Coordinates of C-alpha atoms in Angstrom, one line a residue:
M1 CA 0.0 0.0 0.0
N2 CA 2.9 2.4 0.8
H3 CA 4.3 1.9 -2.7
F4 CA 1.0 2.2 -4.5
W5 CA -0.7 5.0 -2.7
I6 CA 2.0 7.0 -0.9
E7 CA 4.8 6.7 -3.4
G8 CA 2.6 6.5 -6.5
V9 CA -0.2 9.0 -5.7
L10 CA 0.6 11.2 -2.8
K11 CA 4.1 12.2 -3.8
H12 CA 3.0 13.1 -7.4
S13 CA -0.1 14.9 -6.4
L14 CA -0.6 18.4 -7.9
L15 CA -1.5 19.6 -4.4
T16 CA 1.9 18.4 -3.0
D17 CA 3.7 21.5 -4.6
T18 CA 1.0 24.1 -4.2
Y19 CA -1.1 22.9 -1.4
L20 CA -2.5 25.6 0.9
E21 CA -3.2 24.5 4.5
I22 CA -6.8 25.2 5.5
D23 CA -8.8 25.2 8.6
K24 CA -10.5 22.0 9.7
V25 CA -13.9 22.0 11.4
N26 CA -15.2 19.1 13.5
L27 CA -19.0 18.7 13.3
E28 CA -20.5 16.3 15.8
E29 CA -23.4 13.9 15.5
V30 CA -23.6 13.9 11.7
S31 CA -25.1 10.4 11.6
N32 CA -28.7 11.4 12.1
T33 CA -29.0 15.1 11.4
S34 CA -28.3 17.3 8.4
F35 CA -25.5 19.8 8.3
K36 CA -27.8 22.8 8.4
D37 CA -29.3 21.4 11.7
I38 CA -25.9 20.9 13.2
I39 CA -24.6 24.4 12.3
E40 CA -27.8 26.0 13.5
I41 CA -28.1 24.2 16.9
P42 CA -26.7 26.5 19.5
Q43 CA -25.8 23.8 22.0
K44 CA -23.6 21.9 19.4
E45 CA -20.3 23.7 19.6
K46 CA -18.0 23.4 16.6
K47 CA -14.4 22.5 17.2
I48 CA -12.0 24.5 15.0
Y49 CA -8.7 22.8 14.3
S50 CA -5.8 25.1 13.3
Q51 CA -3.7 24.7 10.2
N52 CA -0.9 23.1 12.3
S53 CA -3.2 20.3 13.6
S54 CA -2.0 16.9 12.5
V55 CA -4.7 14.8 10.9
I56 CA -3.5 11.8 13.0
D57 CA -4.0 13.8 16.2
I58 CA -7.5 14.7 15.1
F59 CA -8.2 11.1 14.2
N60 CA -7.0 9.9 17.7
K61 CA -8.9 12.7 19.5
E62 CA -12.2 11.8 17.8
G63 CA -12.1 8.1 18.8
R64 CA -10.5 6.8 15.6
L65 CA -13.8 6.9 13.7
L66 CA -13.7 9.8 11.2
L67 CA -15.6 11.1 8.2
I68 CA -13.6 13.5 6.0
L69 CA -15.8 15.9 4.1
G70 CA -15.1 18.7 1.7
A71 CA -15.9 20.2 -1.7
A72 CA -14.5 18.8 -4.9
G73 CA -10.8 19.5 -4.9
A74 CA -10.7 20.4 -1.2
G75 CA -8.0 17.8 -0.5
K76 CA -10.0 14.9 0.9
T77 CA -8.0 12.1 -0.7
F78 CA -4.8 14.1 0.0
T79 CA -5.8 14.3 3.7
L80 CA -6.6 10.6 3.7
L81 CA -3.3 9.7 2.2
Q82 CA -1.5 12.0 4.7
L83 CA -3.3 10.1 7.5
A84 CA -2.3 6.7 5.9
K85 CA 1.3 7.8 5.7
E86 CA 1.4 8.6 9.4
L87 CA -0.5 5.4 10.4
I88 CA 1.9 3.3 8.4
A89 CA 4.8 4.9 10.2
C90 CA 3.2 4.2 13.6
A91 CA 2.4 0.6 12.6
Q92 CA 6.0 0.0 11.5
Q93 CA 7.3 1.2 14.9
D94 CA 4.6 -0.7 17.0
P95 CA 3.6 -4.1 15.5
T96 CA 0.6 -4.2 17.9
L97 CA -1.2 -1.4 16.1
P98 CA -3.6 -2.2 13.3
I99 CA -2.4 -2.1 9.7
P100 CA -4.0 0.7 7.6
V101 CA -5.5 -0.4 4.3
I102 CA -6.8 2.0 1.7
L103 CA -9.7 0.9 -0.7
N104 CA -11.7 3.0 -3.1
L105 CA -15.4 2.5 -2.7
T106 CA -16.0 2.9 -6.4
S107 CA -15.7 -0.9 -6.9
W108 CA -18.2 -1.7 -4.2
A109 CA -21.0 -0.7 -6.5
N110 CA -20.1 -3.6 -8.8
E111 CA -20.7 -6.2 -6.0
R112 CA -23.1 -4.5 -3.6
T113 CA -22.4 -7.0 -0.9
S114 CA -21.5 -6.5 2.8
I115 CA -18.4 -4.3 3.4
F116 CA -16.8 -7.2 5.2
E117 CA -17.1 -9.5 2.3
W118 CA -16.2 -6.7 -0.2
I119 CA -12.9 -6.1 1.7
V120 CA -12.2 -9.8 1.8
N121 CA -12.8 -10.1 -1.9
E122 CA -10.8 -6.9 -2.8
L123 CA -7.7 -8.0 -0.8
S124 CA -7.9 -11.5 -2.3
L125 CA -8.3 -10.1 -5.8
R126 CA -5.3 -7.8 -5.3
N127 CA -3.4 -10.9 -4.0
L128 CA -2.6 -9.0 -0.8
S129 CA -4.1 -11.5 1.5
P130 CA -5.9 -14.9 1.3
K131 CA -9.6 -14.7 2.2
R132 CA -9.2 -16.8 5.3
N133 CA -6.5 -14.5 6.7
T134 CA -8.4 -11.3 5.9
R135 CA -11.5 -12.6 7.7
K136 CA -9.4 -13.5 10.7
W137 CA -7.6 -10.1 10.8
L138 CA -10.9 -8.2 10.5
K139 CA -12.5 -10.2 13.2
N140 CA -9.5 -9.6 15.5
H141 CA -9.4 -5.9 14.6
R142 CA -6.0 -6.1 13.0
L143 CA -6.9 -3.9 10.0
L144 CA -7.8 -0.2 9.9
M145 CA -9.8 0.5 6.9
L146 CA -9.5 3.9 5.1
L147 CA -12.4 4.0 2.5
D148 CA -12.1 6.7 -0.1
G149 CA -14.7 8.1 -2.4
L150 CA -18.2 7.4 -0.9
D151 CA -19.5 10.0 -3.4
E152 CA -18.1 8.0 -6.3
V153 CA -20.5 5.2 -5.6
K154 CA -23.5 5.6 -7.9
T155 CA -26.3 7.6 -6.4
E156 CA -28.8 4.7 -6.5
F157 CA -26.5 2.5 -4.5
R158 CA -25.0 5.2 -2.1
L159 CA -27.6 4.7 0.7
M160 CA -27.1 0.9 0.6
C161 CA -23.4 1.5 0.9
V162 CA -23.8 3.8 3.9
K163 CA -26.0 1.1 5.6
E164 CA -23.3 -1.6 5.0
I165 CA -20.5 0.7 6.3
N166 CA -22.6 1.3 9.5
I167 CA -23.0 -2.5 9.9
F168 CA -19.2 -3.0 9.4
M169 CA -18.4 -0.2 11.8
R170 CA -20.6 -1.7 14.5
D171 CA -19.2 -5.2 14.2
Y172 CA -15.5 -4.6 13.2
G173 CA -14.8 -0.9 13.7
L174 CA -12.9 -1.2 17.0
S175 CA -9.6 -0.7 15.3
G176 CA -10.8 2.5 13.7
L177 CA -12.4 3.5 10.4
V178 CA -12.1 6.5 8.0
V179 CA -14.4 7.4 5.1
S180 CA -14.1 10.3 2.7
C181 CA -16.9 11.9 0.8
R182 CA -17.9 15.1 -1.0
Q183 CA -19.8 17.3 1.4
E184 CA -22.7 18.1 -1.0
E185 CA -23.3 14.5 -1.8
Y186 CA -23.2 13.5 1.9
I187 CA -25.7 16.2 2.9
S188 CA -28.2 14.9 0.4
L189 CA -28.2 11.4 2.0
T190 CA -31.2 10.6 4.1
K191 CA -29.2 8.1 6.1
K192 CA -25.9 9.1 7.6
L193 CA -22.8 7.3 8.9
N194 CA -22.8 6.5 12.6
V195 CA -19.6 8.3 13.3
P196 CA -19.1 10.5 16.3
A197 CA -17.6 13.4 14.2
A198 CA -16.9 14.6 10.8
L199 CA -13.7 16.5 9.7
C200 CA -14.9 19.1 7.4
L201 CA -12.2 20.7 5.2
Q202 CA -13.2 24.3 5.1
P203 CA -13.1 26.3 1.8
L204 CA -10.2 28.6 1.3
T205 CA -10.9 32.2 2.2
T206 CA -10.1 35.0 -0.2
N207 CA -7.6 36.2 2.3
H208 CA -5.8 32.8 2.2
V209 CA -5.3 33.1 -1.6
K210 CA -4.4 36.8 -1.5
I211 CA -1.6 36.1 1.0
Y212 CA -0.3 33.2 -1.1
L213 CA -0.3 35.2 -4.3
A214 CA 1.4 38.2 -2.6
K215 CA 4.2 35.9 -1.3
N216 CA 4.7 34.8 -4.9
A217 CA 4.1 38.1 -6.6
E218 CA 7.0 37.7 -9.1
K219 CA 5.4 34.6 -10.7
F220 CA 1.7 35.7 -10.3
N221 CA 1.8 39.5 -10.6
G222 CA -1.0 39.6 -13.3
L223 CA -3.1 37.0 -11.5
E224 CA -2.7 38.8 -8.1
R225 CA -4.1 42.1 -9.6
V226 CA -7.0 40.4 -11.4
F227 CA -7.8 38.2 -8.3
N228 CA -8.2 41.3 -6.1
Q229 CA -10.8 42.7 -8.5
D230 CA -12.6 39.7 -10.0
L231 CA -15.3 38.3 -7.7
I232 CA -16.0 35.3 -10.0
L233 CA -12.3 34.3 -9.8
Q234 CA -12.5 34.7 -6.0
E235 CA -15.5 32.4 -5.9
L236 CA -13.7 29.7 -7.9
A237 CA -10.7 29.8 -5.6
K238 CA -12.3 27.9 -2.7
T239 CA -10.3 24.7 -2.9
P240 CA -6.5 24.0 -3.0
L241 CA -7.0 22.2 -6.3
M242 CA -8.6 25.1 -8.1
V243 CA -5.9 27.5 -6.7
S244 CA -3.2 25.1 -8.0
V245 CA -4.9 25.0 -11.4
M246 CA -5.3 28.7 -11.4
C247 CA -1.6 29.3 -10.6
L248 CA -0.4 26.9 -13.3
A249 CA -2.8 28.3 -15.9
Y250 CA -2.3 32.0 -15.3
Q251 CA 1.4 32.0 -14.2
G252 CA 3.4 34.6 -16.2
L253 CA 0.3 36.2 -17.8
T254 CA 0.0 39.9 -17.6
Y255 CA -3.0 41.9 -16.2
E256 CA -3.9 42.9 -19.7
D257 CA -3.9 39.2 -20.9
L258 CA -6.3 38.2 -18.1
T259 CA -8.7 41.1 -18.5
E260 CA -9.1 41.1 -22.3
R261 CA -12.3 39.1 -22.0
D262 CA -15.2 39.5 -19.6
F263 CA -16.9 36.5 -17.9
E264 CA -20.5 36.7 -16.8
S265 CA -20.7 33.4 -14.9
I266 CA -18.7 31.0 -12.9
S267 CA -19.2 28.2 -15.5
E268 CA -17.7 30.5 -18.2
R269 CA -14.7 31.3 -16.1
R270 CA -14.2 27.7 -15.0
K271 CA -14.3 26.6 -18.7
H272 CA -11.8 29.2 -19.6
L273 CA -9.6 28.3 -16.6
F274 CA -9.4 24.6 -17.7
E275 CA -9.0 25.5 -21.3
T276 CA -6.1 27.8 -20.4
F277 CA -4.6 25.2 -18.1
I278 CA -4.6 22.6 -20.9
K279 CA -3.2 25.1 -23.4
R280 CA -0.4 26.1 -20.9
M281 CA 0.5 22.4 -20.3
F282 CA 0.9 21.9 -24.1
D283 CA 2.8 25.2 -24.4
R284 CA 5.3 24.0 -21.8
K285 CA 6.0 20.8 -23.8
P286 CA 6.0 21.9 -27.5
A287 CA 8.1 18.9 -28.6
L288 CA 5.3 16.5 -27.5
I289 CA 2.9 17.5 -30.2
Q290 CA 5.4 17.4 -33.1
A291 CA 4.6 13.7 -33.9
I292 CA 0.9 13.8 -32.9
S293 CA -1.5 16.7 -32.7
K294 CA -3.0 18.3 -29.6
D295 CA -6.5 17.6 -30.9
I296 CA -5.8 13.9 -31.2
I297 CA -4.3 13.7 -27.7
L298 CA -7.3 15.4 -26.2
R299 CA -9.8 13.3 -28.2
E300 CA -8.2 10.1 -26.9
L301 CA -8.0 11.5 -23.4
Y302 CA -11.7 12.5 -23.4
W303 CA -12.6 8.9 -24.5
I304 CA -10.5 7.3 -21.7
A305 CA -12.0 9.6 -19.1
F306 CA -15.5 8.8 -20.3
Q307 CA -15.0 5.1 -20.2
M308 CA -13.4 5.2 -16.8
Q309 CA -16.4 7.2 -15.5
K310 CA -18.9 4.8 -17.1
N311 CA -17.1 1.7 -15.8
N312 CA -16.6 3.1 -12.2
Q313 CA -12.8 3.0 -12.5
S314 CA -10.5 5.3 -10.5
E315 CA -7.3 3.9 -12.0
F316 CA -6.8 2.8 -15.6
Y317 CA -4.8 -0.3 -16.5
L318 CA -4.4 -1.2 -20.1
E319 CA -5.1 -4.9 -19.5
M320 CA -8.5 -3.8 -18.0
L321 CA -9.9 -3.0 -21.4
Q322 CA -13.2 -4.9 -21.8
P323 CA -15.9 -5.2 -24.5
T324 CA -18.0 -2.8 -22.5
W325 CA -15.7 -0.1 -23.8
L326 CA -17.0 -0.6 -27.3
S327 CA -19.3 2.1 -28.4
N328 CA -21.9 0.4 -30.5
N329 CA -23.3 -3.0 -31.8
W330 CA -21.1 -2.8 -34.9
Q331 CA -17.9 -2.8 -32.9
L332 CA -19.2 -5.6 -30.7
A333 CA -20.1 -7.6 -33.7
M334 CA -16.6 -7.2 -35.2
Y335 CA -15.1 -8.2 -31.8
T336 CA -17.2 -11.4 -31.5
I337 CA -16.4 -12.3 -35.1
V338 CA -12.6 -12.2 -34.5
V339 CA -12.8 -13.9 -31.2
S340 CA -15.1 -16.6 -32.4
I341 CA -13.5 -17.4 -35.8
L342 CA -9.8 -17.6 -34.6
P343 CA -10.4 -20.7 -32.4
A344 CA -12.4 -22.3 -35.2
F345 CA -9.3 -21.9 -37.4
I346 CA -7.4 -24.2 -35.1
I347 CA -9.8 -27.0 -36.0
G348 CA -9.6 -26.1 -39.6
G349 CA -5.8 -26.0 -39.4
A350 CA -5.7 -29.5 -37.9
I351 CA -7.9 -30.8 -40.8
F352 CA -5.7 -29.1 -43.3
L353 CA -2.6 -30.6 -41.8
F354 CA -4.1 -34.1 -41.7
Y355 CA -4.9 -34.2 -45.4
A356 CA -1.9 -32.2 -46.5
M357 CA 0.4 -34.9 -45.0
Q358 CA -1.3 -37.4 -47.3
G359 CA -0.6 -35.2 -50.3
A360 CA -4.2 -34.0 -50.9
F361 CA -3.4 -30.3 -50.7
V362 CA -6.5 -29.1 -52.6
L363 CA -8.9 -31.2 -50.5
A364 CA -7.0 -30.1 -47.3
T365 CA -7.4 -26.5 -48.2
I366 CA -11.1 -26.8 -49.1
L367 CA -12.0 -28.8 -46.0
G368 CA -9.8 -26.8 -43.6
C369 CA -11.3 -23.4 -44.8
F370 CA -14.9 -24.8 -44.8
C371 CA -14.7 -26.2 -41.3
A372 CA -13.0 -23.0 -40.0
L373 CA -15.6 -20.8 -41.6
I374 CA -18.7 -22.8 -40.5
G375 CA -17.3 -23.3 -37.0
G376 CA -16.5 -19.6 -36.7
V377 CA -19.9 -18.5 -38.0
L378 CA -21.7 -20.8 -35.6
A379 CA -19.5 -19.8 -32.7
H380 CA -20.0 -16.1 -33.6
F381 CA -23.8 -16.3 -33.6
G382 CA -23.7 -18.3 -30.4
N383 CA -21.6 -15.6 -28.7
M384 CA -23.9 -12.8 -30.1
F385 CA -27.0 -14.4 -28.8
F386 CA -25.8 -16.0 -25.6
A387 CA -22.7 -14.2 -24.4
A388 CA -22.7 -10.7 -25.8
K389 CA -24.5 -9.4 -22.7
S390 CA -22.7 -11.6 -20.2
S391 CA -19.1 -11.9 -19.0
Q392 CA -18.2 -14.7 -21.4
L393 CA -16.6 -12.3 -23.9
D394 CA -14.7 -10.4 -21.2
V395 CA -10.9 -10.4 -21.2
S396 CA -9.5 -12.6 -18.4
V397 CA -5.8 -12.2 -18.1
V398 CA -3.7 -15.1 -17.0
E399 CA -0.9 -13.5 -15.0
K400 CA 0.0 -16.1 -12.5
L401 CA -0.5 -19.9 -12.5
T402 CA -0.7 -22.3 -9.6
W403 CA -1.2 -26.1 -9.3
S404 CA -4.2 -27.6 -7.5
W405 CA -3.8 -31.3 -6.7
K406 CA -7.5 -31.5 -5.8
G407 CA -8.6 -30.0 -9.1
A408 CA -6.1 -32.2 -11.0
A409 CA -7.6 -35.3 -9.3
K410 CA -11.1 -34.3 -10.2
G411 CA -10.1 -33.5 -13.8
L412 CA -8.2 -36.8 -14.2
E413 CA -11.2 -38.8 -12.9
R414 CA -13.6 -37.0 -15.3
G415 CA -11.2 -37.3 -18.3
I416 CA -10.5 -41.0 -17.8
A417 CA -14.3 -41.7 -17.6
S418 CA -15.3 -39.6 -20.6
P419 CA -14.7 -42.1 -23.4
F420 CA -16.9 -44.8 -21.7
N421 CA -20.6 -44.9 -21.4
S422 CA -22.4 -45.5 -18.1
R423 CA -23.0 -49.1 -18.9
E424 CA -19.3 -49.9 -19.5
R425 CA -18.4 -48.1 -16.3
I426 CA -20.8 -50.1 -14.2
T427 CA -20.4 -53.6 -15.8
L428 CA -16.8 -53.7 -16.8
G429 CA -15.0 -50.9 -15.0
F430 CA -12.5 -48.6 -16.7
F431 CA -9.6 -51.0 -16.8
F432 CA -11.3 -54.0 -18.3
A433 CA -13.3 -51.8 -20.7
A434 CA -10.0 -50.3 -21.9
L435 CA -8.5 -53.8 -22.4
L436 CA -11.4 -54.7 -24.7
S437 CA -10.9 -51.5 -26.7
P438 CA -7.3 -50.2 -27.1
V439 CA -8.7 -47.1 -28.9
K440 CA -10.7 -46.2 -25.8
L441 CA -7.6 -46.8 -23.7
L442 CA -5.8 -44.1 -25.7
E443 CA -8.8 -41.8 -25.6
S444 CA -9.0 -42.3 -21.9
F445 CA -5.4 -41.4 -21.5
V446 CA -5.6 -38.3 -23.7
F447 CA -8.8 -37.0 -22.1
G448 CA -7.5 -37.8 -18.6
Y449 CA -4.4 -35.8 -19.4
L450 CA -6.3 -32.8 -20.9
F451 CA -8.8 -32.6 -18.0
C452 CA -6.1 -33.1 -15.4
I453 CA -4.1 -30.2 -16.7
R454 CA -7.2 -28.0 -17.3
E455 CA -8.5 -28.5 -13.7
G456 CA -5.2 -28.7 -12.0
L457 CA -3.3 -25.7 -13.6
V458 CA -5.4 -22.7 -12.6
S459 CA -4.9 -19.0 -12.9
V460 CA -4.9 -16.8 -9.8
P461 CA -5.5 -13.1 -9.7
V462 CA -2.7 -10.6 -9.2
D463 CA -3.0 -7.4 -7.2
K464 CA -3.0 -4.5 -9.6
A465 CA -0.7 -2.7 -7.2
K466 CA 1.9 -5.3 -8.1
R467 CA 1.7 -4.4 -11.8
L468 CA 4.7 -2.1 -12.2
K469 CA 5.0 -2.1 -16.0
L470 CA 2.5 -0.9 -18.6
N471 CA 0.2 -3.8 -19.8
Q472 CA 2.0 -6.2 -17.6
G473 CA -1.1 -8.4 -17.3
I474 CA -1.2 -9.1 -21.1
H475 CA 2.5 -9.6 -21.3
N476 CA 2.3 -12.2 -18.5
S477 CA -0.6 -13.8 -20.3
L478 CA 1.4 -14.1 -23.5
R479 CA 4.4 -15.5 -21.6
N480 CA 2.2 -18.1 -19.8
A481 CA 0.5 -19.1 -23.1
A482 CA 3.8 -19.7 -24.8
F483 CA 5.2 -21.6 -21.8
V484 CA 2.2 -23.9 -21.3
S485 CA 1.6 -24.5 -24.9
I486 CA 5.1 -25.8 -25.4
T487 CA 5.7 -27.7 -22.1
V488 CA 2.2 -29.1 -21.7
G489 CA 0.9 -29.2 -25.2
F490 CA 3.6 -29.6 -27.9
A491 CA 6.4 -31.6 -26.1
P492 CA 4.2 -34.3 -24.4
S493 CA 2.2 -34.9 -27.7
I494 CA 5.4 -35.4 -29.7
I495 CA 7.0 -37.6 -27.1
L496 CA 3.9 -39.8 -26.4
F497 CA 2.8 -40.6 -30.0
N498 CA 6.4 -41.1 -31.3
S499 CA 7.0 -43.4 -28.4
I500 CA 3.9 -45.4 -29.3
A501 CA 5.0 -45.5 -32.9
F502 CA 8.5 -46.8 -31.9
V503 CA 7.1 -49.5 -29.7
T504 CA 4.3 -50.7 -31.9
G505 CA 5.9 -50.0 -35.3
A506 CA 2.9 -48.0 -36.4
S507 CA 4.4 -45.3 -38.5
W508 CA 1.1 -43.5 -38.9
M509 CA 1.3 -42.6 -35.2
S510 CA 4.3 -40.4 -36.0
D511 CA 2.2 -38.5 -38.5
L512 CA -0.6 -38.3 -36.1
S513 CA 1.8 -36.8 -33.5
L514 CA 2.2 -33.6 -35.5
I515 CA -1.6 -33.1 -35.8
V516 CA -2.1 -33.8 -32.0
A517 CA 0.8 -31.6 -31.1
Y518 CA -0.6 -28.8 -33.3
F519 CA -4.0 -29.1 -31.7
A520 CA -2.7 -29.4 -28.2
T521 CA -0.3 -26.5 -28.6
F522 CA -3.0 -24.0 -29.7
T523 CA -5.6 -25.4 -27.3
F524 CA -3.4 -25.0 -24.2
G525 CA -2.1 -21.7 -25.5
F526 CA -5.7 -20.4 -25.8
W527 CA -6.7 -21.7 -22.4
Y528 CA -3.8 -20.2 -20.6
G529 CA -3.5 -16.6 -21.8
G530 CA -3.6 -16.8 -25.6
L531 CA -7.3 -16.0 -25.9
A532 CA -6.9 -13.0 -23.5
V533 CA -4.1 -11.6 -25.7
I534 CA -6.2 -12.0 -28.9
Q535 CA -9.2 -10.4 -27.2
H536 CA -7.1 -7.5 -25.9
Y537 CA -5.4 -6.6 -29.1
T538 CA -8.7 -7.0 -31.0
L539 CA -10.3 -4.5 -28.7
R540 CA -7.4 -2.1 -29.2
L541 CA -7.5 -2.4 -33.0
I542 CA -11.3 -1.8 -33.1
T543 CA -11.2 1.3 -30.9
F544 CA -8.2 2.7 -32.8
L545 CA -9.8 2.2 -36.2
S546 CA -12.9 3.9 -34.7
R547 CA -10.7 7.0 -33.9
K548 CA -11.3 6.6 -30.2
S549 CA -8.1 5.3 -28.7
P550 CA -4.3 5.6 -29.3
L551 CA -2.5 2.9 -31.2
N552 CA 0.6 3.3 -29.0
Y553 CA -0.5 3.6 -25.4
R554 CA 3.0 3.8 -24.1
R555 CA 3.8 6.9 -26.1
F556 CA 0.3 8.3 -25.3
F557 CA 0.8 7.9 -21.5
E558 CA 4.3 9.3 -21.6
K559 CA 2.9 12.4 -23.3
T560 CA -0.1 12.9 -21.0
I561 CA 1.9 12.3 -17.8
A562 CA 4.5 14.9 -19.0
L563 CA 1.6 17.2 -19.6
V564 CA 0.4 16.7 -16.0
F565 CA -3.0 15.4 -17.0
L566 CA -2.3 11.9 -15.8
Q567 CA 0.0 10.4 -13.2
R568 CA 1.5 6.9 -13.1
V569 CA 0.3 4.5 -10.5
G570 CA 2.4 1.3 -10.8
G571 CA 1.7 -0.1 -14.2
G572 CA -1.4 2.0 -14.7
V573 CA -2.4 5.7 -14.7
T574 CA -4.9 7.8 -12.9
F575 CA -6.1 11.3 -13.6
L576 CA -4.5 14.1 -11.6
H577 CA -7.8 14.6 -9.7
R578 CA -11.3 13.3 -10.1
T579 CA -12.3 16.9 -11.2
F580 CA -10.1 16.5 -14.3
L581 CA -11.6 13.1 -15.0
E582 CA -15.1 14.6 -14.8
Y583 CA -14.1 17.6 -17.0
F584 CA -12.6 15.4 -19.7
A585 CA -15.5 13.0 -19.6
Y586 CA -17.9 15.9 -20.0
Q587 CA -16.0 17.1 -23.0
Y588 CA -16.3 13.7 -24.6
K589 CA -20.1 13.8 -24.1
Q590 CA -20.3 17.3 -25.6
K591 CA -18.2 16.4 -28.7

C-alpha cells in the first residue's frame, strides 16, 4: 500500500507542490441530522482545528472513527493519504497497532455485498491476503480501513453503501475507520454514517489566496491584480486544487492578458480556466505535439475519461480493457467475429494438416477453410445471442499460474471416464473396458491428461498494485500461453505418440503426433492466456480504427503524464484529480 498510494499517488499529487493549508472543522453527530441542523443548533459547539493540527492527532482525539468531508478539490484524498502515511509509520514502529488499508469504494457498487465480504474479496483479488487470513484479521481488529470516495458510488447505491458501512463499523470498527466523501453528496443522503464526528475541510478564504499570491508576486503578478478585483475568480478559488490549477494556468500572464475578456458566470470562467490550463500544459512541452497533434491527444484523453467514469474506475490499467468499452453494436459484432473465428481456425488447421500430410493439398485447403468458416460463424452467432450481454466475452488475463492437486484429481477422474458410457463403467470398469478397446484406452489417457491439466493448472488473480509495468497483465498472459503450450501441449504430444510409434511399429502414429501436437499447442495456448491476448489486441485495434483510442499507449501515457493530465500508479495511470476526469468525460459527451 505504501508503494501504490503513498509513493505512487501522494508524492506526485498536484497539491503536493501548491497545497494551501486550510482550517478543519469538526462537526458532531452527523449520523442522524443534516449539516444545516448541526450548524444552527446552539448547543452543538463546533471545534476548530488550526492549520498546524496533524490529521492523525484529530483522528485519535475523535475516537479513531472519522468522516472526511469537503468540496471537490478540497483535498479529501490528499488528507486521507497523509493520515495513511502517518498510520503506516506508527504501525512500523509498533507491531501491535492495526495495519492501515486504503480501498476506493467505487468498486463496491459492482458487487453491492457487505463491506466485510467486499474487503475480503478486494484484498484477495489484489493478491494482498488470502480470504481466510483477511476474515481472521478483520474479526481480530488487525486492519484499519480507510475508505475513499463514498461520493463516487453511484447515487442509486449510495444509501445501501452507507448502511453496509454502518454494519461493518458496528461489528468490526474497534480498530478504527475513516471514510471520505464530498460534502454536498453526503448532505443529500437521508441516512448518515454512525460516526461521532466529521472532519470538514473548510473552503479557502479569499484572504488565504491573497496572502499566497502576494508571497509569490513575481510569478503571479498579473493573477494577483486580477484576483483582487474579480469576484468570480475569488468564488472559484475555494479549494486548493482550483488555486493550484489557477496558478499553473495563469502563471506569467499579464494583467492585460487576463482582462481582455469578460466572464458573466462561474461556469464560463471555469471553462476558460481549464482550457487555459490545458493550453499552458501543451505550451510547456511543444516537442510533445510534433509527432501527434494536440487535438488527437485530447480526443483520446476524453474517451479514456468517459470510459473510466462509465465503468466506475478510478485507475486505468491497459489490461482492464473490456468489450463494455466498445461504443456500438457494430464494434461488438466485429469483436465477436474475430474472437469466435480464430479458435475455429485451429480445428480447420488440424484438418488441413491431416490431409496435407497425405498429399491432398487441394482437399486439405477446401475442408480446412470450410470447417473453420462454418465453425467460426456458428460460434459467432452463439456468442452474439448468448454471451454478448454476459461476461463470457470479457478479457480474463492469466498473470499467475498455480497447481491444484485437488482440481487435478477431479479432472483426471472425469477425463478418464469420458470415453466410456455409463453401462461400460458399471459392468466392466474402466480397466477391463480399456483392455477390450485399445482405442478407448488411448482416448481415456488423452482426455485424462487434458482434464487433469485443465482442472489442476489454474490462474490466480494478481493485485493491480503489483503491476509495475505498462500492460504487464497481457505480457504475462502471453508468456504463460507460450510456456504452457510448449511444455504441456507440444512436447508431451510429440514424445507420447512417437514413443507409441516406436514400440508398436505403427508409422502412422508419428504422422498423427504432428496433428495432435498442433492441436494441443494451440488449445493449451488459448486456455492459458492466448485468448486474452487476442481479445485484448482485437479491442485495441477496433477502438483505434474507430478513432477513439491511441495505437501506441506507451507513447500516449508518456505524453499525457508529461503534460500533467495523468500520473503513473504502478503499471497504470490515474487522472491528476477526479475533477479532471469529470471535466474530460464531459468534453467527450459534448463532442
